[in-house]
Amino acid sequence: MIVIKDFIDDESRMLRSAQAIRDGIGSGELSKIREQPDEIAEDGTTAREGRLLARWALSRERNPKLRSSKIKAARKLGLPIQCEVCDFNFGQTYGEMGDDFIEVHHVLPLHISGPCETRLADLAFLCSNCHRMCHRSYRGESWRTPAAVRVEIAEALKAAEDT
Ligand SMILES: [Zn+2]
Ligand SMILES: [Zn+2]
């Protein structure tokens, strides 16, 4: 099992985030993570713990070392580099420009798992659309697993067939 300490290279950020988690638990602030910001619009200007944690979770997902380890591991297993929800494959659609382009998502977000080592098995490959759906606030939930997004797609498809 490959284990990666993904925040070892940014200790001060880790300490700030750990403090934010402790503050959040102490004050009930963690519930504010329900209002998880839209990850791409996030401008990084607010300091509220929830937003800090969400931002940290997202920057954690953007860790290039984790990403390339995940891609390497998938290659070793002969798995395609494509969305685990909808099978979208950037290389197939965009040609060489899209080769190996994929977003990496932590299946358990930071505010559930707490600060911990990231195992490659905890990471999922997602296309940009499915990734947004995992992080979108919907029906009171600020995130959902790739498996839950897959269920939503199946239900939408079924609803479309029924009409
Ligand atoms: Zn997808
Ligand atoms: Zn994500």
PDB file of C-alpha atoms and ligand atoms in Angstrom, residues 39 58 61 104-106 131 135, ligand 2:
ATOM      1  CA  GLU A  39     -14.480  25.380  -5.774  1.00  0.00           C
ATOM      2  CA  LEU A  58      -9.383  21.528  -2.589  1.00  0.00           C
ATOM      3  CA  GLU A  61      -6.840  17.624  -4.197  1.00  0.00           C
ATOM      4  CA  VAL A 104      -8.453  13.889  -8.624  1.00  0.00           C
ATOM      5  CA  HIS A 105     -11.072  13.875  -5.892  1.00  0.00           C
ATOM      6  CA  HIS A 106     -10.859  12.795  -2.270  1.00  0.00           C
ATOM      7  CA  HIS A 131     -16.198  16.665  -9.954  1.00  0.00           C
ATOM      8  CA  HIS A 135     -18.839  19.385  -4.584  1.00  0.00           C
TER       9      HIS A 135
HETATM   10 ZN    ZN B   2     -13.096  16.982  -5.168  1.00  0.00          ZN
END
